[in-house]
Short mmCIF file of C-alpha atoms in Angstrom, two decimals:
data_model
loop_
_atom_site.label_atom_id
_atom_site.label_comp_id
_atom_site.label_asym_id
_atom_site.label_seq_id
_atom_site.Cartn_x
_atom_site.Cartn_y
_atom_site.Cartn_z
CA UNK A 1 -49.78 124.49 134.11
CA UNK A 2 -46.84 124.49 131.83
CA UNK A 3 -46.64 126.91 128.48
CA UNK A 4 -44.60 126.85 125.89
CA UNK A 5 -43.68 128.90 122.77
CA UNK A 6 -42.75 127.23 119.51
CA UNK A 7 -41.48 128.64 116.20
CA UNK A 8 -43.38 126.61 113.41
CA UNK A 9 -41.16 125.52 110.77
CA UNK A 10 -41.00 126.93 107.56
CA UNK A 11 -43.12 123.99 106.03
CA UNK A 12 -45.96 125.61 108.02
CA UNK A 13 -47.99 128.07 105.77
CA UNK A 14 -50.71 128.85 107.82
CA UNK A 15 -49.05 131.05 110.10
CA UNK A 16 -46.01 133.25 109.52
CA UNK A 17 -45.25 132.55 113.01
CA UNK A 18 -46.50 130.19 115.78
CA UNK A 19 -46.92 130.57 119.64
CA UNK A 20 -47.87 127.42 120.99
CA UNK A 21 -49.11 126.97 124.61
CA UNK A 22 -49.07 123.62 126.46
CA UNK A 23 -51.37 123.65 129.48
CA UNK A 24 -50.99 121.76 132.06
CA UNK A 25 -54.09 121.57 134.14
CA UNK A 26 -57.07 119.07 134.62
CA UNK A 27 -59.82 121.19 132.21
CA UNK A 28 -58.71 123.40 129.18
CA UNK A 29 -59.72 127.55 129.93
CA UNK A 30 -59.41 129.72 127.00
CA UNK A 31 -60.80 132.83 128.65
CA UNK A 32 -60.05 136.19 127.28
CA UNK A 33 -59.18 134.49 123.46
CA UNK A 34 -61.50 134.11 120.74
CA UNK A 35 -60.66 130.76 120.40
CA UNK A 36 -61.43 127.65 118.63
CA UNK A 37 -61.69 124.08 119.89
CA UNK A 38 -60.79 121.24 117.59
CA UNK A 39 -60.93 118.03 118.65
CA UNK A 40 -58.93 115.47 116.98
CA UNK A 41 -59.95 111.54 116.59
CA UNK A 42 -56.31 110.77 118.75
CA UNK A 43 -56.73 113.72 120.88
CA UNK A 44 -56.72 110.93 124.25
CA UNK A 45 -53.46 111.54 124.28
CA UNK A 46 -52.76 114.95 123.22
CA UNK A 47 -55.86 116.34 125.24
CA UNK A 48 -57.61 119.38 123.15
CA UNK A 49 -56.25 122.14 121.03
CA UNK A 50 -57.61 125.79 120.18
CA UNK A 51 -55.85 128.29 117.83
CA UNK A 52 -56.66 131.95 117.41
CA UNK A 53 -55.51 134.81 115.05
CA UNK A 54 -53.57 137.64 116.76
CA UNK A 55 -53.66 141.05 116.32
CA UNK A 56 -50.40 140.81 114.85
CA UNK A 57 -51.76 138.59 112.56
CA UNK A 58 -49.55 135.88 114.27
CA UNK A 59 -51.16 132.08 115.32
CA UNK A 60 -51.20 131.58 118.43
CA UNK A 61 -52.07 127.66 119.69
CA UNK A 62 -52.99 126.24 122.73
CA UNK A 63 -52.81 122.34 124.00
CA UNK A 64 -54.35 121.07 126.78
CA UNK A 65 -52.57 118.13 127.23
CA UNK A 66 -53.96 115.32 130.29
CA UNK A 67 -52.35 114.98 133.57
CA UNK A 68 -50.11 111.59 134.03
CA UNK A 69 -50.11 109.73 137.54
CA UNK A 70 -46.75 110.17 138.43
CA UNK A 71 -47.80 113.90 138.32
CA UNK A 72 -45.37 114.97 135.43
CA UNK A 73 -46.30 116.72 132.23
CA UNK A 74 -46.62 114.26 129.37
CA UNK A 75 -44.32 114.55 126.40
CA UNK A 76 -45.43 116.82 124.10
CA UNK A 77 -43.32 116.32 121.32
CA UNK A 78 -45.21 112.68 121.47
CA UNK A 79 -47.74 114.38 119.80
CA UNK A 80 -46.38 116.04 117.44
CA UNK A 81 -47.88 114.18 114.69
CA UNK A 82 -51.22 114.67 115.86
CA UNK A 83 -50.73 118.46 115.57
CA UNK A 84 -49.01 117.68 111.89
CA UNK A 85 -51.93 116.38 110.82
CA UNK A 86 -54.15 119.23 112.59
CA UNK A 87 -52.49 121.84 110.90
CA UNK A 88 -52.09 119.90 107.37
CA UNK A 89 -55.96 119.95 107.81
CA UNK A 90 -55.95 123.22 108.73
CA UNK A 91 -54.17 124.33 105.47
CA UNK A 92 -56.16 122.23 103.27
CA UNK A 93 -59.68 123.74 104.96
CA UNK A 94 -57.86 127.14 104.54
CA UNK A 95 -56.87 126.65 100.90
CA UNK A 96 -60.81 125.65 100.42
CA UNK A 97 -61.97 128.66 102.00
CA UNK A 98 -59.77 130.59 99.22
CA UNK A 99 -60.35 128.99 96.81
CA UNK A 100 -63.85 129.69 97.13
CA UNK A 101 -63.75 133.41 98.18
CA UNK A 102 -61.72 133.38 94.75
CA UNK A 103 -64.89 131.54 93.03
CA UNK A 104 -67.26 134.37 95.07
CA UNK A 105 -65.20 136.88 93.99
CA UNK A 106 -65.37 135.27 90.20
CA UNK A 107 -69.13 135.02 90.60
CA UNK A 108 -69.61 138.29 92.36
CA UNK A 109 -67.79 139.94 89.22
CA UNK A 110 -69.58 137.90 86.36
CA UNK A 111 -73.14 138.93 88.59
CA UNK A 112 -71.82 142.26 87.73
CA UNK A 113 -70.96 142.04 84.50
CA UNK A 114 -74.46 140.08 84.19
CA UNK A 115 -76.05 143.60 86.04
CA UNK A 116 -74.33 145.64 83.52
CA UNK A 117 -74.94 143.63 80.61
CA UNK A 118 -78.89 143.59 81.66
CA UNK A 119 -78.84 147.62 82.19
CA UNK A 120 -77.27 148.01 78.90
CA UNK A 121 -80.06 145.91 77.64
CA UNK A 122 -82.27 147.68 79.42
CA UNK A 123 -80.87 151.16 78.07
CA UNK A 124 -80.92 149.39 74.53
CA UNK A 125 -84.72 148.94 74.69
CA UNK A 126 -85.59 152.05 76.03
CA UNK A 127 -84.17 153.30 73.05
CA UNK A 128 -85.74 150.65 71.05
CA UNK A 129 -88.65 152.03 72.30
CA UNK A 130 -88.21 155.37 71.91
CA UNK A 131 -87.31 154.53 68.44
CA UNK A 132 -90.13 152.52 67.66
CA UNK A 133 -92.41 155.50 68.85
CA UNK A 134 -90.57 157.92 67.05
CA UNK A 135 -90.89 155.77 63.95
CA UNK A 136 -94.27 155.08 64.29
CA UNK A 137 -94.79 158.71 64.51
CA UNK A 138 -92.72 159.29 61.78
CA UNK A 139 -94.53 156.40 59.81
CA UNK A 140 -98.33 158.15 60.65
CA UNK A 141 -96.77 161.83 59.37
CA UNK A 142 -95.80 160.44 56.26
CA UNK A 143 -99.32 158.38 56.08
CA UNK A 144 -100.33 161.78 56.19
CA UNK A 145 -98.05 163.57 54.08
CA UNK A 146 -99.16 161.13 51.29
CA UNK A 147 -102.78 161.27 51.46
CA UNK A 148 -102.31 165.22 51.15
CA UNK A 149 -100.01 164.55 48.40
CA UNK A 150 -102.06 161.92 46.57
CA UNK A 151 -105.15 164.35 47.17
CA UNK A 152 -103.08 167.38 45.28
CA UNK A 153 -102.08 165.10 43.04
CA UNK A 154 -105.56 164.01 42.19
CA UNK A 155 -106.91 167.56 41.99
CA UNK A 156 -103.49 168.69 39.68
CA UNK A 157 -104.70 165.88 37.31
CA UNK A 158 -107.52 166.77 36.65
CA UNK A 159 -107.02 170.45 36.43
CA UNK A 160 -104.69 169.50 33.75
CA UNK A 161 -107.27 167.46 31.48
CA UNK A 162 -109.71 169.95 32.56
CA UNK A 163 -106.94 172.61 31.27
CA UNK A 164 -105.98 170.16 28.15
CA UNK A 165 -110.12 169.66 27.40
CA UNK A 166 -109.93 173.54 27.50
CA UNK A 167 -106.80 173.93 25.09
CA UNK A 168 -108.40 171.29 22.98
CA UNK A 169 -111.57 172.99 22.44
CA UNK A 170 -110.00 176.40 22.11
CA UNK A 171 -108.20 174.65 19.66
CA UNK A 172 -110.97 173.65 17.21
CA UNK A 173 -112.61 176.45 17.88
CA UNK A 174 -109.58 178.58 16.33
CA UNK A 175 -109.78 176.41 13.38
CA UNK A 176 -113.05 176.58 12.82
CA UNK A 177 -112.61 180.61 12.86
CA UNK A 178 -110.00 179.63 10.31
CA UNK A 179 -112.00 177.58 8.00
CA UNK A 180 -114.94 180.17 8.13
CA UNK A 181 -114.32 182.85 5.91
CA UNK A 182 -115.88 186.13 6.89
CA UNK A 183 -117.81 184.96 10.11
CA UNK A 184 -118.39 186.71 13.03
CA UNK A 185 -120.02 184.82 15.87
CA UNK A 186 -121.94 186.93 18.62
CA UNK A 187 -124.51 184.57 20.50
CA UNK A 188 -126.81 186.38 22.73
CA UNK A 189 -129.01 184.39 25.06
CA UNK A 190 -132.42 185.87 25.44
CA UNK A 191 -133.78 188.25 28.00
CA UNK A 192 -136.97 189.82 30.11
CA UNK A 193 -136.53 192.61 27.74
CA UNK A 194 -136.55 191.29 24.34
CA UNK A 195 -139.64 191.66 22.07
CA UNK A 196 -141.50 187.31 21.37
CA UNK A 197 -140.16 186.82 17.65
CA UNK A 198 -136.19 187.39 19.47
CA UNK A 199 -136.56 185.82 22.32
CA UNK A 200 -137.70 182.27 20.19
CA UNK A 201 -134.60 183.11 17.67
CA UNK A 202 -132.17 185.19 19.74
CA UNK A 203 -128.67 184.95 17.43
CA UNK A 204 -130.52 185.21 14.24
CA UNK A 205 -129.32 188.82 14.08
CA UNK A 206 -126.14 188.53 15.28
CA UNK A 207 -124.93 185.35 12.95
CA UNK A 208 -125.96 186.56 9.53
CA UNK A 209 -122.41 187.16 9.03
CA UNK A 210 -121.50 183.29 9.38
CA UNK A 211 -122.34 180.67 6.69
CA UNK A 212 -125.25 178.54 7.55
CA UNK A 213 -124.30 176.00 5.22
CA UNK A 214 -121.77 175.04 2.40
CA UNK A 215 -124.29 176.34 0.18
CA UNK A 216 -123.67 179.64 1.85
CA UNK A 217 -119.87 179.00 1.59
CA UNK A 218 -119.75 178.30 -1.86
CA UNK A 219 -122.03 181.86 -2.80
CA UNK A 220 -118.80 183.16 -0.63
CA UNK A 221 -116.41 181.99 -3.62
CA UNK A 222 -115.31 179.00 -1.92
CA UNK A 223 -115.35 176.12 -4.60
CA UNK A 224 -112.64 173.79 -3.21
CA UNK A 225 -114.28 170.66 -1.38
CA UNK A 226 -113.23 169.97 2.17
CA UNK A 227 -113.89 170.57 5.89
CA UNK A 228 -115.45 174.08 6.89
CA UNK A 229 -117.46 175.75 10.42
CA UNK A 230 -121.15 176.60 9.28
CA UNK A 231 -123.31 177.92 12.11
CA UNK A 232 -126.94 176.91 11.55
CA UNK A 233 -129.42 180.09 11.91
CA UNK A 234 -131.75 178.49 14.48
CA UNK A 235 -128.54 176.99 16.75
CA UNK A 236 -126.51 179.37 16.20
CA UNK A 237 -123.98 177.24 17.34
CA UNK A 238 -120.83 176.53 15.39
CA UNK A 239 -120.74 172.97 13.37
CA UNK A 240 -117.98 171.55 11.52
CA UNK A 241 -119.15 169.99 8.48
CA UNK A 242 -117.61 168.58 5.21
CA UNK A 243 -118.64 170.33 1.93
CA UNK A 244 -118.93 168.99 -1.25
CA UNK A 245 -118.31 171.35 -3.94
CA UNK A 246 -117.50 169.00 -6.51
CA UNK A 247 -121.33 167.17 -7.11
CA UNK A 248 -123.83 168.36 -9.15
CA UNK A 249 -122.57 172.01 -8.94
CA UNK A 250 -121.36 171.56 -5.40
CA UNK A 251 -122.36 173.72 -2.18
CA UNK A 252 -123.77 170.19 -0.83
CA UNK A 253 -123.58 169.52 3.29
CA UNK A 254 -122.62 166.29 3.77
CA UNK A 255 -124.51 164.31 6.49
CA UNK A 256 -123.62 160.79 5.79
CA UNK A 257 -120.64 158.86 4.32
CA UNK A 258 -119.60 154.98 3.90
CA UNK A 259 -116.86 153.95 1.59
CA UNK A 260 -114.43 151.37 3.58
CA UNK A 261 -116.04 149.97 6.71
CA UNK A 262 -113.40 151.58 8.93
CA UNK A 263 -116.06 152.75 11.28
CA UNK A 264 -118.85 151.00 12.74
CA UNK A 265 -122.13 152.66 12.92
CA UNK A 266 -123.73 150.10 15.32
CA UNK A 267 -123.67 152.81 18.16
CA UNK A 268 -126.58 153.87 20.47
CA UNK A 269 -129.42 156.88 20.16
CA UNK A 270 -126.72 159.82 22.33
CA UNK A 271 -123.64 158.59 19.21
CA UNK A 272 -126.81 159.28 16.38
CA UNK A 273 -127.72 161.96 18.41
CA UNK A 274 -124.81 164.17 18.64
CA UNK A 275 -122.83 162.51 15.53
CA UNK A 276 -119.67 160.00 15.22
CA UNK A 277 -117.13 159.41 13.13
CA UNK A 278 -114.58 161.35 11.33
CA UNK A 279 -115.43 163.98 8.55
CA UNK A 280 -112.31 162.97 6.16
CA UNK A 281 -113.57 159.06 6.11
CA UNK A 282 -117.35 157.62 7.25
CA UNK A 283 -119.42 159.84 9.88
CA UNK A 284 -122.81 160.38 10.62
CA UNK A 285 -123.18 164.18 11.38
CA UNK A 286 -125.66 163.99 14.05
CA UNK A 287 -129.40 164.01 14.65
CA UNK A 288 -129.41 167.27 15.83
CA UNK A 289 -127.31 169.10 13.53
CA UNK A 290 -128.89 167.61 10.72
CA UNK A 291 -132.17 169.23 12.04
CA UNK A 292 -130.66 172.33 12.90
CA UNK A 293 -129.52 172.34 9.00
CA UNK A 294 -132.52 170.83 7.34
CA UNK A 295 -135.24 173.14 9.17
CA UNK A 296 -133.45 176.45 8.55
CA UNK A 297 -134.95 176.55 5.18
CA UNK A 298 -136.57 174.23 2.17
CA UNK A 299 -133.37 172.00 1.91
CA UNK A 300 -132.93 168.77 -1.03
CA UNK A 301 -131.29 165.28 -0.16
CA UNK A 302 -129.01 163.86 -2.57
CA UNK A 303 -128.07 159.99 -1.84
CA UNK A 304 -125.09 158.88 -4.29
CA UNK A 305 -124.59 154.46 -4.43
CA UNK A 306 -121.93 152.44 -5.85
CA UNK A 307 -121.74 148.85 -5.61
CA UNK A 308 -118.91 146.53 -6.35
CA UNK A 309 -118.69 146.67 -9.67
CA UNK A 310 -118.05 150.59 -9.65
CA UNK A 311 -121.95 151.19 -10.84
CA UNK A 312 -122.61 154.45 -9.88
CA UNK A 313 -126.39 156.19 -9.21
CA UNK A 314 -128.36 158.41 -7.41
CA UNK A 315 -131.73 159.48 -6.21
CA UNK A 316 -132.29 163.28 -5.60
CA UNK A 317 -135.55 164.29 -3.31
CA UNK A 318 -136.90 167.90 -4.03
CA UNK A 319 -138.14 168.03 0.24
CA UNK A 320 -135.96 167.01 3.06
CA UNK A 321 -136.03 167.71 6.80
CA UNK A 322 -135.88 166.10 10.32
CA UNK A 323 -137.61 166.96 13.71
CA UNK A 324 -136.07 167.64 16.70
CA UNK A 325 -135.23 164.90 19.41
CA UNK A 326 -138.30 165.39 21.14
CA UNK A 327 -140.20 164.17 18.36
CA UNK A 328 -137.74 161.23 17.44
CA UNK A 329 -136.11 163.36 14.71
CA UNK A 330 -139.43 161.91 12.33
CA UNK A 331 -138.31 162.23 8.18
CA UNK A 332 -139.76 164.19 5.99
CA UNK A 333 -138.71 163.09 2.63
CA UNK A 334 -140.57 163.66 -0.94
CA UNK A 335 -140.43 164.44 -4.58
CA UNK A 336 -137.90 161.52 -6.09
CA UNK A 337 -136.21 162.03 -9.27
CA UNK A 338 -132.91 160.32 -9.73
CA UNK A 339 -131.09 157.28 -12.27
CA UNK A 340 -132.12 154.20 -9.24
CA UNK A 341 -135.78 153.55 -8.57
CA UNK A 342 -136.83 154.32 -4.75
CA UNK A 343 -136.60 152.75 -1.87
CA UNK A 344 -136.29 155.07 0.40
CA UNK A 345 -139.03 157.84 0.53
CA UNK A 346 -142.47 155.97 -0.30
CA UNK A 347 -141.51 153.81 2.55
CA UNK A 348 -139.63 155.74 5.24
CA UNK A 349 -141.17 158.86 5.21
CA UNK A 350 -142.67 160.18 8.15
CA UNK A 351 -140.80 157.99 10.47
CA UNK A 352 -139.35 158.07 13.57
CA UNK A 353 -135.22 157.62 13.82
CA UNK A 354 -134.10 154.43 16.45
CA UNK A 355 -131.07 153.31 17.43
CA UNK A 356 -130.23 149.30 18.94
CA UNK A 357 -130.83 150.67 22.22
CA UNK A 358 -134.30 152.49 21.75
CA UNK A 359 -136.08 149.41 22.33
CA UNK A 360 -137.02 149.05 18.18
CA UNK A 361 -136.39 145.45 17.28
CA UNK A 362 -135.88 146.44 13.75
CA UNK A 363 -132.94 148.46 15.05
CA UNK A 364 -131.71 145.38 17.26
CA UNK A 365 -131.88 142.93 14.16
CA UNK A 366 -129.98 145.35 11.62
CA UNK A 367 -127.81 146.95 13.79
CA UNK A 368 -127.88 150.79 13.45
CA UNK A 369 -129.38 153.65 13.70
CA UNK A 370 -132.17 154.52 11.07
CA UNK A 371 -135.66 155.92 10.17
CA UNK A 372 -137.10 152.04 10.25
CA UNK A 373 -140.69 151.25 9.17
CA UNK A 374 -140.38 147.27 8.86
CA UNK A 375 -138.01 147.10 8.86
CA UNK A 376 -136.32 148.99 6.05
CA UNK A 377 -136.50 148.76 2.01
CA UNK A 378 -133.49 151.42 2.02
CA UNK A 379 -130.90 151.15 4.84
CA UNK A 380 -127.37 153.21 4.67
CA UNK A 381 -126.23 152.60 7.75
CA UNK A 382 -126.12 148.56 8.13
CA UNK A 383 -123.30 146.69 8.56
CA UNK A 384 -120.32 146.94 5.97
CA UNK A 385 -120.15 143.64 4.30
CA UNK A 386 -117.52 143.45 1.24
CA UNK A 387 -117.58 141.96 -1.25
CA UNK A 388 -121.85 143.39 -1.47
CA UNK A 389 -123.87 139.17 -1.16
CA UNK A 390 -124.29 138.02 2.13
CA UNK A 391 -126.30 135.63 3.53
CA UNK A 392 -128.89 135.34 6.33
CA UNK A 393 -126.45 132.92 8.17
CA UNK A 394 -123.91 136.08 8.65
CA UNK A 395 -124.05 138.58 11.55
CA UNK A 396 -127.68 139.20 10.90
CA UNK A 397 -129.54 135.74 11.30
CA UNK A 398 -132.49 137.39 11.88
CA UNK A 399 -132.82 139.20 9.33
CA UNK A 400 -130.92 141.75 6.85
CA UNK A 401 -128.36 144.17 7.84
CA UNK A 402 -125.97 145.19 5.07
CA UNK A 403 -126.15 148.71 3.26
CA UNK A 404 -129.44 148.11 1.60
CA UNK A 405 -130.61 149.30 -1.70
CA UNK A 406 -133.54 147.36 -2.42
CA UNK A 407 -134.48 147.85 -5.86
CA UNK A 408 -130.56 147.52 -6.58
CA UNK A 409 -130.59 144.34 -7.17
CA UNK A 410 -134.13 143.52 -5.75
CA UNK A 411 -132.73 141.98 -2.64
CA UNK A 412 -132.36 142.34 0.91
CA UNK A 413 -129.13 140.77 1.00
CA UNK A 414 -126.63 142.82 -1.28
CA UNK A 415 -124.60 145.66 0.55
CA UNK A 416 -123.65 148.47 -1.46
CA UNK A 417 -119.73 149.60 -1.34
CA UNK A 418 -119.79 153.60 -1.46
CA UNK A 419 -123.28 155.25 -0.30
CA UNK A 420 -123.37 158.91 0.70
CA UNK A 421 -125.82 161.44 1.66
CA UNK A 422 -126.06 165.32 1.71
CA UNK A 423 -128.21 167.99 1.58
CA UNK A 424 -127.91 171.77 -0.10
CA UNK A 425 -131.10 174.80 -0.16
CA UNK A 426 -133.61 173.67 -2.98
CA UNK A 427 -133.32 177.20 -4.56
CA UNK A 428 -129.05 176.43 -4.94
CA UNK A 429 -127.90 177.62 -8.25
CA UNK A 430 -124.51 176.84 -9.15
CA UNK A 431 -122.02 179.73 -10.35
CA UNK A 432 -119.26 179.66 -12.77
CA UNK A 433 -116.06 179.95 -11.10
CA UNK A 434 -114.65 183.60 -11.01
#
């Protein structure tokens, strides 16, 4: 066996330094070294060849090269280029193999950054999460929050019209105090222990300080027409009403007025009932205070007409009262005197009052509220047509619904331009001024 030790030349990059070993024996033995074979494709000359990393970190090679027959070691520098070529393959496999631990190392650190980048995504949901809870949370406390709020709110508004219906009230009620001169209201309601006759009129005795009417007003020394509070002895509730002091000697309650159409008196039986309108322009008082007033004593009705042409006249009735609701406020309307002939209380007497929406079709066809027969031969509440003729082709096709004053003009169809009606005490006697 022959071995040999070469230095590789500086060409050589595997190795900083190379041992090489030439062999010299029938079979190759690489006991004891972790060795590897390579074979080349012109190793039948050159025999085999095994490398192996030192300790050292040196190369160490070993050839097996064949035995001759004249029994002499071959030449091994004859294959020299075989082991060029070895180790130029060896460097190129070697430059591979760093090249790709270099791309490992590349993708090893991008599947990092990759790891990292998912676990901050992973942190970023969590708190995506978290926040998503916390804002739905938040979201359902303010769902909360709002119905509470909107609840309060609610309630505040409508303590504060309740509070402002108060005020208002309290309000007219002050200036109805105001506009009733030495009146003193005290309403007691009855009791176990009160005696039949005060138990049916219970304020009687406590109101005879307030005016029951503008008659009562004017005996007071109030001759200046206008709005006052008169509390009716069987109601004993307060009532504004306007007072004519002017007419006839004056102290006359006004229960009706029409002058410029501004207000339509095509309402339903509750508007008759209780009374529409305002007191400075066209009203109706109200069914029930117009009871209240006409039963408290033997009361007159004055009606005053004017039609287009400024033609003024009246009709004055000596008897005048109403019922209560329960018995359709029925008229009660006698003794005519006056400058126009009547239409009102041969015909309409003892009749009930209906409204559009009492189921009267006389009502329906003339739109208002009125003590109807059938229909009507008098009818101050119709609709206000100016000019006074109309014609059954108007609103009313069925049938006439103007301010009627039938012996006016002896028709149906002729609305009157100023009517008014009002009621004082038959036994009134006017009194010079002071």
């Amino acid at each position: 066996m022959s071995l040999l030790s070469l230095t590789a030349p500086p060409g050589w990059s595997m190795c900083s330094a190379l041992y090489i070993l030439i062999v010299l024996l029938p079979e190759a033995k690489t006991d004891g070294l972790n060795a590897t074979v390579i074979r080349n494709g012109g190793g039948s000359q050159c025999g085999e060849y095994t490398n192996q990393v030192m300790e050292n970190g040196m190369c160490r090679l070993v050839a097996t090269l064949p035995q001759l027959d004249e029994r002499r070691c071959p030449d091994m520098f004859r294959c020299t280029d075989e082991v060029s070529y070895w180790l130029h393959e060896n460097e190129e496999r070697t430059q591979q193999i760093m090249a790709l631990k270099e791309t490992i190392s590349e993708l090893q650190e991008e599947l990092r950054n990759h790891r990292h980048r998912i676990k901050v995504l992973e942190l970023q949901s969590e708190e995506r999460v978290h926040l998503n809870i916390s804002l739905e949370q938040r979201f359902h406390e303010l769902e909360l929050h709002y119905a509470e709020a909107t609840t309060l709110l609610h309630l505040q508004g409508t303590l504060i019209l309740d509070l402002q219906n108060q005020l208002h009230n309290l309000t007219l009620l002050v200036d109805k105090v105001k506009r009733s001169p030495g009146c003193l209201i005290n309403i007691v309601r009855p009791n176990p222990l009160m005696n039949v006759h005060d138990a049916l009129h219970p304020e009687i005795q406590h109101v005879r300080n307030c005016p029951i009417d503008c008659a009562s007003i004017y005996h007071n020394g109030v001759r200046r027409s206008g709005l006052y509070t008169v509390v009716p002895s069987l109601a004993g509730m307060p009532v504004e009403v306007y007072c004519d002091m002017d007419t006839d000697g004056g102290g006359w309650t006004v229960i009706q007025r029409r002058f410029d159409g501004s207000v339509s008196f095509d309402r339903n039986w509750r508007d008759y009932r209780d009374g529409f309108g305002e007191l400075h322009s066209e009203f109706w008082l109200g069914n029930d205070h117009i009871h209240d007033l006409s039963t408290q004593g033997d009361y007159s009705l004055r009606i005053d007409l004017e039609d287009w042409s400024s033609k003024h006249k009246h009709a004055l009735y000596q008897s005048f009262s109403v019922e209560d609701e329960e018995h359709q406020y029925r008229l009660h309307v006698s003794g005519f005197s006056g400058t126009v002939q009547d239409s009102f209380s041969w015909y309409h007497d003892k009749q009930g009052f209906s409204t559009p929406d009492s189921g009267n079709i006389c009502a329906e066809i003339s739109h208002g509220g009125w003590w109807y027969n059938q229909c009507f031969y008098a009818y101050l509440n119709g609709v206000y047509y100016r000019g006074g003729h109309y014609t059954p082709k108007g609103r009313g096709p069925l049938g006439p619904d103007g301010i009627v004053w039938h012996s006016w003009k002896d028709s149906d169809y002729y609305s009157l331009r100023k009517v008014s009606m009002m009621i004082r005490p038959r036994s009134f006697q006017s009194r010079s001024s002071p």
